Coordinates of C-alpha atoms (C1' of nucleotides) and ligand atoms in Angstrom, one line a residue:
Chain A
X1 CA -8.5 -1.9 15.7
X2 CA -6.8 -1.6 12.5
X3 CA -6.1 2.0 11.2
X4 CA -6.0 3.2 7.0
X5 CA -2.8 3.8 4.7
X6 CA -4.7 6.9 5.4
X7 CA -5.3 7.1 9.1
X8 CA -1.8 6.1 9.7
X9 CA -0.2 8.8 7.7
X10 CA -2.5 11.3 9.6
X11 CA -1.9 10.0 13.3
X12 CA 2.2 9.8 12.3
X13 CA 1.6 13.3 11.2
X14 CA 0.0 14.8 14.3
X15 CA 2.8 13.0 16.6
X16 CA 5.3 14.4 15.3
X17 CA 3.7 18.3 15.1
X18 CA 2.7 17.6 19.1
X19 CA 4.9 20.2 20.6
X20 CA 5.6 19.0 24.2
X21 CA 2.1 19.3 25.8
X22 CA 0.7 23.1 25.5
X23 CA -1.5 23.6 22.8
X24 CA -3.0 21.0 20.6
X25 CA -1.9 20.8 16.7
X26 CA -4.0 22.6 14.7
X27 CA -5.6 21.6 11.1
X28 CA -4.0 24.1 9.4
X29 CA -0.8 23.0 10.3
X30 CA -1.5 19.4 9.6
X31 CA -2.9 20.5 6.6
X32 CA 0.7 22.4 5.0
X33 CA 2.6 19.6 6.7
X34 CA 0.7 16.9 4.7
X35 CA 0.1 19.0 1.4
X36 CA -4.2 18.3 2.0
X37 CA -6.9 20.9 1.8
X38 CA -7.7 22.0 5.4
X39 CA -10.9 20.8 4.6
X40 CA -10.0 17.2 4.2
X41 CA -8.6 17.4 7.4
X42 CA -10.8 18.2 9.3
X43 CA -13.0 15.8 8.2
X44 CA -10.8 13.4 9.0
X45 CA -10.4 15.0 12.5
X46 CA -13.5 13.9 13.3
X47 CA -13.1 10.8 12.6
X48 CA -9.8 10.1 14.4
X49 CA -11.6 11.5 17.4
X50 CA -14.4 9.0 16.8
X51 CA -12.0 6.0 16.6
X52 CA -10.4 7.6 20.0
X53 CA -6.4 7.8 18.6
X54 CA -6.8 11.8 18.7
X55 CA -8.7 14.5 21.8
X56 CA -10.9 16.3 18.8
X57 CA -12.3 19.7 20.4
X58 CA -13.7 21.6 17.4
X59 CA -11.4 24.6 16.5
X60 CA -9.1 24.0 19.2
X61 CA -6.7 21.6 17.3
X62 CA -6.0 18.0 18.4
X63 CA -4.1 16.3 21.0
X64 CA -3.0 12.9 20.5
X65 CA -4.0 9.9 23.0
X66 CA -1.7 7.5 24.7
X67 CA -3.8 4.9 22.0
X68 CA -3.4 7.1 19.1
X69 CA 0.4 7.7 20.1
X70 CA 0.9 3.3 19.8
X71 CA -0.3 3.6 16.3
X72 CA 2.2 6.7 15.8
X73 CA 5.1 4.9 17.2
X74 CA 4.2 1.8 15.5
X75 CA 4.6 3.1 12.0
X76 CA 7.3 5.4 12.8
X77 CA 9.3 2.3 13.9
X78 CA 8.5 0.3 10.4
X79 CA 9.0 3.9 8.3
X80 CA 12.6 4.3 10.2
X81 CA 13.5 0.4 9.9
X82 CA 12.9 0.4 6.5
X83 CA 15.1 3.2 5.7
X84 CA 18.3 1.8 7.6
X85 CA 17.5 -1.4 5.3
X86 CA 17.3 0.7 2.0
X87 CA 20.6 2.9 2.9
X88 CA 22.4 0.1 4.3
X89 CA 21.2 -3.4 2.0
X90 CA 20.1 -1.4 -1.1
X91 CA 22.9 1.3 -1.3
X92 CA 20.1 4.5 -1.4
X93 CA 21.7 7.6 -0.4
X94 CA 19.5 9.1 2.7
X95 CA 18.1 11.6 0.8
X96 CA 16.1 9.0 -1.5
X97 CA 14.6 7.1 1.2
X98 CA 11.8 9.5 2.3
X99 CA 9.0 8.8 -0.5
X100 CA 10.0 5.1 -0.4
X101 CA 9.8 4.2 3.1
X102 CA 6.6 6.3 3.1
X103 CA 4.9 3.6 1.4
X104 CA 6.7 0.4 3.0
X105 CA 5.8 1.6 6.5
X106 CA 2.2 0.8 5.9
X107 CA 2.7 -3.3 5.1
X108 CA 1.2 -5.4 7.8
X109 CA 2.8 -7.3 8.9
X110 CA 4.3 -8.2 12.7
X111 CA 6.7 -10.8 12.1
X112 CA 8.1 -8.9 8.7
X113 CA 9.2 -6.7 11.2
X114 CA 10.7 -7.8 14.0
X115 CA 13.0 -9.7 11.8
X116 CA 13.4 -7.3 9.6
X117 CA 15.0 -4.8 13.1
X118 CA 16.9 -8.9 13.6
X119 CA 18.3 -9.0 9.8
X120 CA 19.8 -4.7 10.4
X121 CA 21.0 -5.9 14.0
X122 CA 18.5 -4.2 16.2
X123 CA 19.4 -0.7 14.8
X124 CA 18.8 2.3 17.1
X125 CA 18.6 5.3 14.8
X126 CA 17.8 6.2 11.5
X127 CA 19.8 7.6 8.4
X128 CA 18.8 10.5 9.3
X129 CA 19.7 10.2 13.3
X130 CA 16.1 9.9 14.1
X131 CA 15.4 7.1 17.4
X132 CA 13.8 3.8 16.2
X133 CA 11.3 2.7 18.7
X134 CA 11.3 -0.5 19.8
X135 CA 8.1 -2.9 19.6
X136 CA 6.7 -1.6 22.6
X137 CA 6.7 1.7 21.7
X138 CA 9.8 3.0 24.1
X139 CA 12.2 5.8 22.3
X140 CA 15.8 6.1 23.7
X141 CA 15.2 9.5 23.4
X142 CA 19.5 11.6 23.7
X143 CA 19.4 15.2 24.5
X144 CA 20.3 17.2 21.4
X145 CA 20.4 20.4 20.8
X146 CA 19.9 22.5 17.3
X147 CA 23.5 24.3 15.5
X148 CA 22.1 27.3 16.3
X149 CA 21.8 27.3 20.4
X150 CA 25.6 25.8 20.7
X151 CA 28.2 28.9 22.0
X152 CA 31.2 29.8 19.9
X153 CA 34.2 27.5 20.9
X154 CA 31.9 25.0 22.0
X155 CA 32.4 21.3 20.4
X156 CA 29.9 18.4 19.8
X157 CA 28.8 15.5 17.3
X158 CA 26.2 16.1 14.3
X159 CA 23.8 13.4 15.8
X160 CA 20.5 14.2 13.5
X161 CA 18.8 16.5 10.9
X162 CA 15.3 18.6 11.6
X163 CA 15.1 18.5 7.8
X164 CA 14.5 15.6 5.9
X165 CA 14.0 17.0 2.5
X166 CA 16.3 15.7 -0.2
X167 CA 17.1 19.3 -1.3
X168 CA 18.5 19.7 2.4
X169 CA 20.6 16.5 2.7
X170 CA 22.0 16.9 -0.7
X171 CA 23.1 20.0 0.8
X172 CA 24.5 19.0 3.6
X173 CA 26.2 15.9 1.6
X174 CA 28.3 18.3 -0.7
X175 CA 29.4 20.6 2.4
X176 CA 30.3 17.8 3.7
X177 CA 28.3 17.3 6.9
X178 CA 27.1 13.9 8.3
X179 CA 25.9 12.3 11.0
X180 CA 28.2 11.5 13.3
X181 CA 30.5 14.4 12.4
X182 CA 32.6 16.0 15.3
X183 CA 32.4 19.8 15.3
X184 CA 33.5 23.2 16.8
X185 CA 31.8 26.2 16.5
X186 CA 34.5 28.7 15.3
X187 CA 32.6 32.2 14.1
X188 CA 28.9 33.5 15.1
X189 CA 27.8 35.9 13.0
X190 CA 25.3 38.2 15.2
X191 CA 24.0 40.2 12.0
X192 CA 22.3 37.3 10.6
X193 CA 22.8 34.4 12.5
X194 CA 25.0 32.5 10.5
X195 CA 27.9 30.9 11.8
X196 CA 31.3 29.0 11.1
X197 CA 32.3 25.6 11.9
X198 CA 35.3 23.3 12.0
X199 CA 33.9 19.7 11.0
X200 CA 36.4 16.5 12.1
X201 CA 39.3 19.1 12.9
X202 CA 40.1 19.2 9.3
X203 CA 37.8 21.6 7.2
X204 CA 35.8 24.2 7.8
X205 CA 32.5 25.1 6.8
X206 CA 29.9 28.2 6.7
X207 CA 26.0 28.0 7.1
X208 CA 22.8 30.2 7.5
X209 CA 21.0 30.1 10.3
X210 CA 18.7 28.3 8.8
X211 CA 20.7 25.5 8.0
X212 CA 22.2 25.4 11.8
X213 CA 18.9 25.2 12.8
X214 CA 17.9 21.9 10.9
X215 CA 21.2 20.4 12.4
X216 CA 20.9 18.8 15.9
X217 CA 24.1 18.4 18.1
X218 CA 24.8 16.4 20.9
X219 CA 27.3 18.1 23.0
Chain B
X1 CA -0.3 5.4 -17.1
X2 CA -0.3 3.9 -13.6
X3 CA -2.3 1.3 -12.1
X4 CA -4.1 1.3 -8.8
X5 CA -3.2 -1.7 -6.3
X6 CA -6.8 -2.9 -6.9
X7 CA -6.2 -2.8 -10.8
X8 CA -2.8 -4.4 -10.4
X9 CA -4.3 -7.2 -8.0
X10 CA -6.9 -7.5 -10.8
X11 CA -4.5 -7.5 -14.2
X12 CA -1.8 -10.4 -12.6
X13 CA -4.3 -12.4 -11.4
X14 CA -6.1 -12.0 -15.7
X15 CA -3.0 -13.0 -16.5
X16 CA -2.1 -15.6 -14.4
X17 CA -6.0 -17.4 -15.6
X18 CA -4.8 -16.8 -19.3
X19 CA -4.6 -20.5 -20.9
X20 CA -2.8 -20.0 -24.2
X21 CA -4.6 -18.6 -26.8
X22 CA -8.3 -20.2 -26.9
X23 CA -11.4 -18.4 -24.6
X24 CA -11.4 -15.5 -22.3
X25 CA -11.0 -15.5 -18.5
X26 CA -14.3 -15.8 -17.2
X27 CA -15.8 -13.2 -14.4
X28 CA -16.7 -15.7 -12.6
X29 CA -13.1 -17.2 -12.7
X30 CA -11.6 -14.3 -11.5
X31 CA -14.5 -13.7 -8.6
X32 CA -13.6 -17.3 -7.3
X33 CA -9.7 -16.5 -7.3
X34 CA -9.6 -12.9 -5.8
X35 CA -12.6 -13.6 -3.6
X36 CA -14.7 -10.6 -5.0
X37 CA -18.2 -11.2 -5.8
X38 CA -19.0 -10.8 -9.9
X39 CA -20.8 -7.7 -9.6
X40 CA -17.7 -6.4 -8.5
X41 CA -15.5 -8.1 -11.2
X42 CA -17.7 -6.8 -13.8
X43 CA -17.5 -3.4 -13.2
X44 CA -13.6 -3.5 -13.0
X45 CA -13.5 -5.3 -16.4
X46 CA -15.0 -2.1 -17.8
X47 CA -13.0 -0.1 -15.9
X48 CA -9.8 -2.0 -17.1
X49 CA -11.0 -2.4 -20.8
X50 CA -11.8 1.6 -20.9
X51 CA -7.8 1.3 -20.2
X52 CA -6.6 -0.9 -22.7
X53 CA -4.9 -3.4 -20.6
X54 CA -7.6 -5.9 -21.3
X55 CA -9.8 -6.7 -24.7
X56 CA -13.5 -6.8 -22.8
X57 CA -16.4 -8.0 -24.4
X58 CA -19.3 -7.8 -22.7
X59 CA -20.5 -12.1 -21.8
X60 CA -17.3 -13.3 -23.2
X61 CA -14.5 -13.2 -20.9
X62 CA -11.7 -10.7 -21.5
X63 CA -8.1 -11.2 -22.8
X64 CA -5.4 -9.5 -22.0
X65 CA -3.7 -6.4 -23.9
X66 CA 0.3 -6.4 -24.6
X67 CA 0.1 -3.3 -22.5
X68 CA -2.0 -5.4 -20.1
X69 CA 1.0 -7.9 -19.7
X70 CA 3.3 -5.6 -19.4
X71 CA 2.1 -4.5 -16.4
X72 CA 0.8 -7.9 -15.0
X73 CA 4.5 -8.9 -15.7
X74 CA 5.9 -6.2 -13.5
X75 CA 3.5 -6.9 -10.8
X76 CA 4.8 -10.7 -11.1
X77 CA 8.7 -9.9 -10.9
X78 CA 7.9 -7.5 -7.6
X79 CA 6.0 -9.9 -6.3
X80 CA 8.4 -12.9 -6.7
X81 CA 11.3 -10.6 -6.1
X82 CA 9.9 -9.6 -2.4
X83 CA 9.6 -13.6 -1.9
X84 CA 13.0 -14.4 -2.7
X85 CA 14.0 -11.6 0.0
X86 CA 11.4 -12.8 2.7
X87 CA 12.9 -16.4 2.4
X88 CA 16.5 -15.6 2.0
X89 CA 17.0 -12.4 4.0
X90 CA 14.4 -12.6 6.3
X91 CA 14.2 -16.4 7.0
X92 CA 10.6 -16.8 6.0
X93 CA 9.4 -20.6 4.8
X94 CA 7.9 -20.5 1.7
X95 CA 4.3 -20.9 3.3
X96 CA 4.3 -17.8 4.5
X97 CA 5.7 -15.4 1.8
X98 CA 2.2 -14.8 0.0
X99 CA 0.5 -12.1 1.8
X100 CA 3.5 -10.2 2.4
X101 CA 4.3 -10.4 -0.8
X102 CA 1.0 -9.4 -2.3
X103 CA 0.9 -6.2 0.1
X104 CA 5.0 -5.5 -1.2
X105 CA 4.7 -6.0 -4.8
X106 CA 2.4 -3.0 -4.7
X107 CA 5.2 -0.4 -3.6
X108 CA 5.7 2.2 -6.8
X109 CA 10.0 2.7 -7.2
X110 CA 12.0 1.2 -10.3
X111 CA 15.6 1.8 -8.4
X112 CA 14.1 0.1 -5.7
X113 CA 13.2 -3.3 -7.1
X114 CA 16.3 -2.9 -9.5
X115 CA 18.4 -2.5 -6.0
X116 CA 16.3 -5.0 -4.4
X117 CA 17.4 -7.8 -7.7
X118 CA 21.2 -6.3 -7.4
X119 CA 21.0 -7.2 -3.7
X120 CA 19.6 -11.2 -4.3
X121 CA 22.0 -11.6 -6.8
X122 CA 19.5 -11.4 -9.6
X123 CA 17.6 -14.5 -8.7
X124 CA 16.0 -16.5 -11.8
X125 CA 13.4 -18.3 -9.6
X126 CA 11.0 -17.3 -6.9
X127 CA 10.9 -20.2 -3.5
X128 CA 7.8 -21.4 -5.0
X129 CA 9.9 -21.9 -8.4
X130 CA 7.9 -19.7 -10.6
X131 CA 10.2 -17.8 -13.0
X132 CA 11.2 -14.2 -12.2
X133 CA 10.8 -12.2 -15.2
X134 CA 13.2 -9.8 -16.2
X135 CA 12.8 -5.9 -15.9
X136 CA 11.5 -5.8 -19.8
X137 CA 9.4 -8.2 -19.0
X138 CA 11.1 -11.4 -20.2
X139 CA 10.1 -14.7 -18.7
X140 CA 12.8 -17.6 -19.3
X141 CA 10.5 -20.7 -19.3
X142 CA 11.4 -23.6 -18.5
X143 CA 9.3 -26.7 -19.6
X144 CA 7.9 -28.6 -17.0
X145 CA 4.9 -30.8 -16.4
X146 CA 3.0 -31.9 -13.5
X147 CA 4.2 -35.1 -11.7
X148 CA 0.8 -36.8 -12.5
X149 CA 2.1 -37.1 -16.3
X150 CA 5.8 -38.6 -15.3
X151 CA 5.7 -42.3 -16.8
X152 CA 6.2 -45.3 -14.1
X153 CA 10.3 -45.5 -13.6
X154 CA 11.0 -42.0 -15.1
X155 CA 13.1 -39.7 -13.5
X156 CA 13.2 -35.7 -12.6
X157 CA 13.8 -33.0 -10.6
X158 CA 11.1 -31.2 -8.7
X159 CA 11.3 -27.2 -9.8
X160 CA 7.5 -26.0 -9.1
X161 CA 4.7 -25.9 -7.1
X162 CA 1.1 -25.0 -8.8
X163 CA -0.7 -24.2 -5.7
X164 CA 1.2 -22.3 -3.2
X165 CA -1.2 -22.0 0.1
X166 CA 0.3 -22.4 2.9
X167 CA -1.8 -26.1 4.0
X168 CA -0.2 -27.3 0.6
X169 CA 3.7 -26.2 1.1
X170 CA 3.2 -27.4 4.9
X171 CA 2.3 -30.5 3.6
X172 CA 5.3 -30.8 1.2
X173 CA 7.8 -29.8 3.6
X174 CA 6.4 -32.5 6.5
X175 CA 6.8 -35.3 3.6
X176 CA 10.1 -34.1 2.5
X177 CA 9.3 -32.4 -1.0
X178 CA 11.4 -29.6 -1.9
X179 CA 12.1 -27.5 -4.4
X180 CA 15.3 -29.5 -6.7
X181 CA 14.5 -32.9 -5.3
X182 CA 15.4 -35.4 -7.7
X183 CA 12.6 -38.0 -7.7
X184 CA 11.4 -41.7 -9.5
X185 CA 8.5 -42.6 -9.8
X186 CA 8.2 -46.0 -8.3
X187 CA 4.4 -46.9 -8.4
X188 CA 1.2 -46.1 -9.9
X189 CA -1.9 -46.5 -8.7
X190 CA -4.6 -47.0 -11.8
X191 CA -7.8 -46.6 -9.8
X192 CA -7.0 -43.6 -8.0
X193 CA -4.3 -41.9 -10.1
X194 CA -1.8 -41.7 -6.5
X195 CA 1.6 -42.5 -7.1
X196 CA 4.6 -43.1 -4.9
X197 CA 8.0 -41.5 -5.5
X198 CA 11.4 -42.0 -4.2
X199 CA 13.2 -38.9 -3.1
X200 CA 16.4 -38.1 -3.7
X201 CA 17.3 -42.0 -3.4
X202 CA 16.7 -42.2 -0.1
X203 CA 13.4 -42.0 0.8
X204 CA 9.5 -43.3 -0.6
X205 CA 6.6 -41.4 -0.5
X206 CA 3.0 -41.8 -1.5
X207 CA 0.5 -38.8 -2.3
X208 CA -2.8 -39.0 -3.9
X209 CA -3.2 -37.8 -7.5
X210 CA -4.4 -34.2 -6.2
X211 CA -0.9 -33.7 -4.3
X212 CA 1.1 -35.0 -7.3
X213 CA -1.1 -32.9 -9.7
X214 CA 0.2 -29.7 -8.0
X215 CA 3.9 -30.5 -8.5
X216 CA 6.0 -29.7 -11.3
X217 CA 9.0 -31.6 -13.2
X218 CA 11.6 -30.9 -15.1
X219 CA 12.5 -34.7 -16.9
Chain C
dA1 C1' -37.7 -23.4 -31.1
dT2 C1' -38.4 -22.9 -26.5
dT3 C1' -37.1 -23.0 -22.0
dA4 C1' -34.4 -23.6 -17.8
dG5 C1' -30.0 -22.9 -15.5
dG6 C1' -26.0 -20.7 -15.0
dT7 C1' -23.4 -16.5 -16.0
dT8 C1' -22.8 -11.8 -16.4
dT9 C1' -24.2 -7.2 -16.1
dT10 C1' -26.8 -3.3 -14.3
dA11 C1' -28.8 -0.5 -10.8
dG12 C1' -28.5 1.3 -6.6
dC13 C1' -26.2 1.5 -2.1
dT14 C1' -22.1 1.9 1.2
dA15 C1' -17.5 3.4 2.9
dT16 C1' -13.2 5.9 2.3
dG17 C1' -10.8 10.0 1.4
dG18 C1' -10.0 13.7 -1.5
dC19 C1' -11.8 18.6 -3.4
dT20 C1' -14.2 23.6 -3.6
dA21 C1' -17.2 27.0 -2.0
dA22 C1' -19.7 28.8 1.6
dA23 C1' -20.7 29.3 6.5
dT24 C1' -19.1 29.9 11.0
dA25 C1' -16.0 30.4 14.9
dT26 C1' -11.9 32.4 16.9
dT27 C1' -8.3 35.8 17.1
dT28 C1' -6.3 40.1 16.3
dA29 C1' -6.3 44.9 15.5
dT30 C1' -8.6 49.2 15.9
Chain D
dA1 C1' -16.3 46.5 22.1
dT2 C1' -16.5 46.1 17.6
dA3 C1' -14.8 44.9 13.1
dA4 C1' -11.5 42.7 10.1
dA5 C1' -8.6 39.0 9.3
dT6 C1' -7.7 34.3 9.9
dA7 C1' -8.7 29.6 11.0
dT8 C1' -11.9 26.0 10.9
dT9 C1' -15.9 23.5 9.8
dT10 C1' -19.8 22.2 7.0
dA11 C1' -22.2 21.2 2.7
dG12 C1' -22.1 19.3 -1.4
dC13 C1' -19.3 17.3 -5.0
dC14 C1' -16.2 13.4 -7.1
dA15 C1' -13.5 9.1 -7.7
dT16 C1' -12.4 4.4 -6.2
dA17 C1' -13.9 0.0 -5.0
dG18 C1' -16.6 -3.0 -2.7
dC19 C1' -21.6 -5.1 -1.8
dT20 C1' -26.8 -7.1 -2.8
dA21 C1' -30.7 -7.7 -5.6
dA22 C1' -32.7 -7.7 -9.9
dA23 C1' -32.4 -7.8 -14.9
dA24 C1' -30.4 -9.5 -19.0
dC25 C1' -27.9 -12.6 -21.6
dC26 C1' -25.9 -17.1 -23.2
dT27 C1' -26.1 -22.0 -23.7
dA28 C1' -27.4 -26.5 -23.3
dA29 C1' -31.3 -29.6 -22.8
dT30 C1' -35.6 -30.8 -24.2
Ligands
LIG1 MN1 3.1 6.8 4.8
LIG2 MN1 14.3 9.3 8.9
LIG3 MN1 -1.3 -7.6 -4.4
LIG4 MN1 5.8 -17.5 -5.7

DNA sequence: ATTAGGTTTTAGCTATGGCTAAATATTTAT
DNA sequence: ATAAATATTTAGCCATAGCTAAAACCTAAT
């Protein structure tokens, strides 16, 4: 079974709003995560259900299938390839890659790409730190951990953003914060949340708690 | 104004059927190349014509607009652009580029396919030979006429293919034809039109007047 | 000048995937 | 337990883009 520019967007969508288990994704929140009228969701809903990619009970939000989650993995592999290929072969900053890849993940194409993965050299994460699954579906999944949870003192490695948003990274590109980026925790402010940090030993830096919590550590 | 990939499918394949000047492209011309029936056709040619990018006069084939071109011609250089990376990035042959290519030339990003041209080093040529144009739209021809026409003893360089499917450029690659072989004609056969050509000096090859009809010379 | 054959268009249908407005179900607060 | 608020679904639209069958048109042959 082949599923829709469409369909795929959707399944891709519910994946990754499936919260470990408990309760199934609801259309409202599909709905504000994909900028569509709940009512166009659930329509389509009921159609996922019918193709058998999603568990469709009405009103009680959807939980994807082991089926459904194939197709999700599927185009998250091509979306995340394609955007190591446009940061590293065309020079995009990985803020810009987000609309783009968006589009190239739905080509067709099997061959395209496995060598594609060949031509980055079998890349494992995205520019944004995210896992690429391999062609059987199978996520080398690293504990991580958001800014926020980490104790004062404690060190670690910026190892992936929540927030993909160009706003965001741009943000995080002029404070100077990257993947890969050693860090210590050096001030917790309990008022609010926000907290200091020490990034590569050398400079220090200063973020909301909203920030921290969009920044995933590996300790 | 922005075209839909069924509209874009529609305006590069009107403007690949344009023969110089003289009558319009039939709807039945264009039902036989896109494999739509010309019911379909039809209504589209209104639909395109209520656009601008075609002249459409109802029983008499339609010509294409300069604003029709212009966006046939930017169709055309994504498509060939994609090509040139399948083939040299991606080890494709040249048999297999086309549906790829026809699914990537659809993606919507001017810094992409400007990055995309940086990264192939501006290529002038797609693998099938057909010229790139340039992001204004330019075309550099070069002139070039099928083999069929070459005089007995003349000499010349392969640089084009007419028919790119994939039984045709299989064929051409198991005979030894490529793209910049320099070639003589060494016979002609009156009653069938098939000729035989030496490659490169080194090797002799017959093909029937269809075969040679396909393949285009520079002299 | 008429007619037959081929071409093209129109009419009416289908499927996909959006939308708004109204109806209905669930959840939360009293 | 009921009522209000919230979430979700249904009903009825619209646009795009394909199809078949029937009608209309053009052209070439008589
Ligand atoms: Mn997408
Ligand atoms: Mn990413
Ligand atoms: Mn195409
Ligand atoms: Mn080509």
């Amino acid at each position: 079974m082949k599923l829709s520019f469409a369909e795929e967007n959707y399944i891709k969508t519910i994946y990754q709003l499936t919260d470990a288990g408990k309760k199934g994704v609801s259309t409202n929140d599909i709905s504000a995560s994909m900028k569509l009228k709940p009512a166009s969701v659930s329509d389509m809903l009921r159609k996922l259900g019918d193709k058998g990619v999603i568990d469709y009970r009405k009103y009680y939000g959807v939980h994807i299938t082991e089926e459904g989650k194939k197709y999700a993995l599927s185009t998250i592999r091509k979306q995340r390839l394609w955007e190591v290929f446009l940061v590293e072969k065309l020079r995009f900053s990985w803020d810009e890659v987000v609309d783009v890849a968006d589009e190239l993940e739905h080509i067709q194409s099997t061959v395209l790409i496995r060598r594609l993965d060949e031509y980055l050299g079998f890349p494992k994460f995205d520019p944004h730190g995210d896992p690429i699954p391999d062609e059987y579906g199978d996520v080398r999944v690293r504990p991580r951990v958001s800014l926020n949870e980490i104790d004062l003192n404690a060190t670690g490695q910026i190892v992936a953003v929540k927030d993909s948003s160009a706003a965001f990274l741009r943000y995080l590109d002029k404070v100077g914060a990257y993947i890969g980026a050693r860090i210590k925790v050096i001030e917790k402010v309990e008022f609010d949340g926000s907290i200091e940090i020490l990034i590569d030993n050398k400079k220090t830096i200063f973020m909301s708690k909203d920030v921290a919590g969009n920044i995933l550590i590996m300790v």
